[in-house]
């Protein structure tokens, strides 16, 4: 009987923990605020403007969600490499940094519906533009070069994948320089510690505009991917609330307006079947 009682107590404890985790949406409504972990170094999606305010395309969507929910939005600045660990450990209610949707990440977290899609481009110094040709660049065209990327990002993973291909072909791998922020990748390029920066084309566009005649995007490399937020696996109610809001914004045209404002392009985001197979 004692063993049965202990087993029941353990099951109750586990069930209570799962329920508490799954009630994050209720907790947010009760407290009147949602705490969101974010790395605001990824323009035009999430960044800090000259006034010190966190803004951007994805930020505007999260602000719209919080307003619709009737709660205060509080950002908790976190290095990008710590976003998913912080989310999973419960350091904040949700994460607000744009994530490329991957099968590997989907094993750890629950993705909302996407709000954007990404394709990565290669940024080089203006003096090196003639070394590259074609809109779509192959790993072979980057062989032996050094590339700067944000640590723990999908561009970093893509370069590692390129290196596997290059190694199999007996060619020189790319030297990957991983740093914490977009500004650091650009600094690494400008000081000639890297031959190129690898990141989303919508992220690179403002850099080209900011440094005319100094840098240029020479092409795209790798597959396109959807971008979304993630919640903890058990937070299905919160995930659905965010996803429903994104789809509502798409239906009423608000999402399209934000795409034009921040990204300079428009697209329709899917409601399902957007997580790639391994």
XYZ file of C-alpha atoms in Angstrom:
278
model
C 0.000 0.000 0.000
C 2.874 2.339 0.856
C 4.415 1.830 -2.603
C 1.056 2.511 -4.263
C 0.608 5.693 -2.222
C 4.078 6.900 -3.204
C 3.358 6.141 -6.854
C 0.088 8.071 -6.746
C 1.824 11.012 -5.043
C 4.518 11.025 -7.719
C 1.938 10.970 -10.513
C 0.006 13.797 -8.894
C 3.199 15.854 -8.597
C 4.096 15.286 -12.254
C 0.537 16.067 -13.321
C 0.486 19.252 -11.285
C 3.784 20.373 -12.796
C 2.519 19.703 -16.322
C -0.703 21.571 -15.598
C 1.209 24.550 -14.212
C 3.395 24.578 -17.290
C 0.396 24.321 -19.587
C -1.354 27.194 -17.789
C 1.177 29.823 -18.844
C -1.501 31.647 -20.849
C -3.754 31.792 -17.787
C -0.833 33.019 -15.680
C -0.147 35.768 -18.216
C -3.764 36.911 -18.147
C -3.866 36.799 -14.344
C -0.643 38.765 -13.901
C -1.550 41.275 -16.627
C 1.825 40.987 -18.338
C 3.769 38.726 -20.676
C 7.538 38.437 -20.244
C 9.338 37.790 -23.519
C 12.989 36.838 -23.978
C 14.538 38.649 -26.931
C 17.896 39.420 -28.536
C 17.263 42.838 -30.153
C 20.224 42.694 -32.553
C 18.471 41.367 -35.645
C 17.095 44.230 -37.776
C 14.577 44.572 -39.341
C 12.939 41.881 -37.196
C 13.972 42.900 -33.677
C 16.421 45.690 -32.836
C 17.014 48.699 -30.600
C 16.436 52.099 -32.217
C 18.216 55.393 -31.520
C 15.804 56.100 -28.657
C 16.733 52.863 -26.935
C 13.374 51.270 -27.799
C 13.078 47.666 -28.933
C 11.302 47.668 -32.279
C 11.033 45.843 -35.604
C 8.744 43.644 -37.682
C 8.419 40.752 -35.225
C 8.238 43.165 -32.276
C 5.235 44.895 -33.867
C 3.482 41.530 -34.140
C 4.201 40.670 -30.494
C 2.985 44.115 -29.423
C -0.236 43.541 -31.371
C -0.707 40.177 -29.643
C -0.155 41.632 -26.164
C -2.566 44.486 -26.897
C -5.223 42.059 -28.123
C -4.709 39.935 -25.007
C -4.986 43.045 -22.836
C -1.641 42.601 -21.080
C 1.580 44.558 -20.712
C 4.535 43.415 -22.820
C 7.888 43.203 -21.016
C 11.068 42.282 -22.886
C 13.945 40.472 -21.208
C 17.137 40.983 -23.214
C 18.953 37.695 -23.731
C 21.864 36.656 -25.967
C 20.555 34.697 -28.938
C 22.421 31.556 -27.872
C 20.507 31.667 -24.582
C 17.015 32.191 -26.026
C 15.931 28.556 -26.282
C 17.644 27.426 -23.057
C 15.981 30.361 -21.277
C 12.587 29.510 -22.743
C 12.807 25.837 -21.834
C 13.998 26.574 -18.293
C 11.122 29.019 -17.726
C 13.143 32.237 -17.503
C 10.363 34.007 -19.415
C 6.813 33.294 -20.582
C 7.677 33.229 -24.280
C 10.507 34.003 -26.647
C 10.399 36.890 -29.103
C 13.499 36.382 -31.213
C 12.925 35.254 -34.796
C 13.780 31.577 -35.191
C 14.287 29.646 -38.391
C 11.921 26.683 -38.258
C 13.988 23.489 -38.268
C 13.244 19.845 -37.539
C 15.976 19.810 -34.893
C 14.504 22.740 -32.964
C 11.012 21.256 -33.283
C 12.168 18.355 -31.111
C 12.755 20.752 -28.211
C 10.063 23.406 -28.583
C 6.643 24.012 -30.113
C 6.662 26.442 -33.035
C 3.916 28.994 -33.637
C 2.731 29.473 -37.207
C 5.380 31.395 -39.190
C 5.240 35.156 -39.705
C 8.099 35.415 -42.187
C 10.416 33.412 -44.378
C 14.119 33.743 -44.882
C 16.837 33.065 -47.381
C 20.447 33.763 -46.500
C 22.769 36.015 -48.456
C 26.492 36.653 -48.666
C 27.750 40.126 -47.754
C 31.254 41.144 -48.820
C 33.425 44.238 -49.008
C 32.756 46.306 -52.114
C 36.300 45.658 -53.340
C 35.630 41.901 -53.428
C 32.363 41.930 -55.390
C 34.001 40.863 -58.670
C 35.214 37.637 -57.040
C 31.628 36.323 -56.981
C 29.144 35.676 -59.758
C 25.557 34.488 -59.959
C 22.535 35.025 -57.732
C 22.748 31.564 -56.177
C 26.141 30.795 -54.692
C 27.363 27.252 -54.117
C 29.502 26.058 -51.183
C 32.378 25.662 -53.669
C 32.383 29.429 -54.288
C 32.965 29.978 -50.561
C 35.655 27.307 -50.222
C 38.744 28.463 -48.333
C 37.136 31.748 -47.246
C 36.260 32.913 -43.730
C 32.640 33.714 -42.907
C 31.205 35.629 -39.942
C 27.880 34.475 -38.451
C 25.874 34.857 -35.258
C 26.549 32.081 -32.783
C 23.861 29.364 -32.495
C 22.085 30.684 -35.607
C 20.819 28.787 -38.636
C 23.366 30.556 -40.900
C 26.073 29.088 -38.662
C 24.549 25.612 -39.060
C 24.299 26.073 -42.823
C 27.993 26.940 -43.077
C 28.807 23.812 -41.083
C 26.729 21.844 -43.580
C 28.575 23.505 -46.459
C 31.843 22.384 -44.866
C 30.674 18.778 -44.788
C 30.059 18.995 -48.530
C 33.399 20.668 -49.185
C 35.277 18.101 -47.087
C 33.691 15.215 -48.998
C 34.780 16.868 -52.244
C 38.318 17.276 -50.943
C 38.111 21.071 -50.962
C 39.114 23.623 -48.351
C 36.398 24.262 -45.724
C 35.038 27.651 -44.770
C 36.569 29.140 -41.637
C 33.537 29.932 -39.491
C 33.839 32.959 -37.183
C 30.964 32.863 -34.671
C 30.118 36.057 -32.764
C 27.222 37.277 -30.617
C 25.636 40.070 -32.650
C 25.020 41.288 -36.198
C 27.166 44.373 -35.539
C 30.049 42.085 -34.610
C 29.717 40.130 -37.860
C 29.904 43.379 -39.842
C 32.856 44.597 -37.770
C 34.629 41.301 -38.449
C 34.101 41.852 -42.178
C 35.156 45.504 -42.188
C 38.367 44.764 -40.260
C 39.186 41.971 -42.733
C 39.059 39.186 -40.173
C 36.317 37.657 -42.318
C 35.835 37.493 -46.078
C 32.047 37.562 -45.869
C 29.042 37.794 -43.563
C 26.307 35.175 -43.902
C 22.790 36.120 -42.781
C 19.195 36.672 -43.878
C 18.908 38.942 -46.930
C 16.396 41.210 -45.172
C 18.939 41.648 -42.382
C 21.779 42.394 -44.782
C 19.811 44.962 -46.825
C 19.930 47.707 -44.139
C 23.672 47.090 -43.735
C 24.238 47.692 -47.438
C 22.174 50.882 -47.165
C 24.087 52.013 -44.084
C 27.512 51.452 -45.654
C 27.137 52.383 -49.343
C 30.244 51.800 -51.475
C 31.778 49.775 -48.633
C 29.808 46.513 -48.634
C 27.515 44.687 -51.038
C 25.417 41.542 -51.107
C 26.715 39.279 -53.862
C 24.240 36.403 -53.840
C 22.162 33.900 -51.903
C 23.164 30.500 -50.545
C 21.288 27.628 -48.972
C 17.551 26.870 -48.803
C 14.781 29.248 -47.783
C 13.105 28.636 -44.418
C 10.090 29.833 -42.469
C 10.603 32.016 -39.417
C 8.481 31.759 -36.283
C 8.451 31.986 -32.507
C 8.493 29.020 -30.167
C 6.838 28.135 -26.887
C 7.548 25.342 -24.464
C 6.163 21.985 -25.592
C 3.450 21.998 -22.910
C 2.309 25.561 -23.589
C -0.199 24.570 -26.254
C -2.781 27.188 -25.228
C -0.276 30.034 -25.437
C 1.070 28.699 -28.721
C -2.413 28.517 -30.224
C -3.282 32.026 -29.019
C -0.174 33.486 -30.678
C -0.685 31.450 -33.862
C -4.349 32.439 -34.121
C -3.401 36.089 -33.722
C -0.807 35.917 -36.501
C -3.335 34.309 -38.840
C -5.931 36.930 -37.880
C -3.422 39.691 -38.702
C -2.841 38.066 -42.069
C -6.579 37.851 -42.754
C -7.269 41.505 -41.943
C -4.219 42.816 -43.826
C -2.263 44.031 -40.788
C 0.514 41.483 -41.353
C 0.869 42.478 -45.004
C 1.160 46.145 -44.021
C 3.945 45.324 -41.545
C 5.742 43.220 -44.165
C 5.742 46.157 -46.555
C 6.883 48.555 -43.830
C 9.751 46.516 -42.454
C 10.680 43.921 -45.092
C 9.824 45.609 -48.369
C 8.046 42.494 -49.632
C 4.891 40.465 -48.936
C 4.057 36.765 -48.698
C 1.392 34.462 -47.305
C 2.334 32.444 -44.224
C 1.045 28.858 -43.834
C -1.259 27.686 -41.059
C 0.181 24.158 -41.045
C 2.756 21.779 -42.558
C 5.635 24.263 -42.291
C 8.108 22.205 -40.229
C 10.662 20.551 -42.542
C 11.392 16.849 -42.417
C 14.773 15.732 -41.157
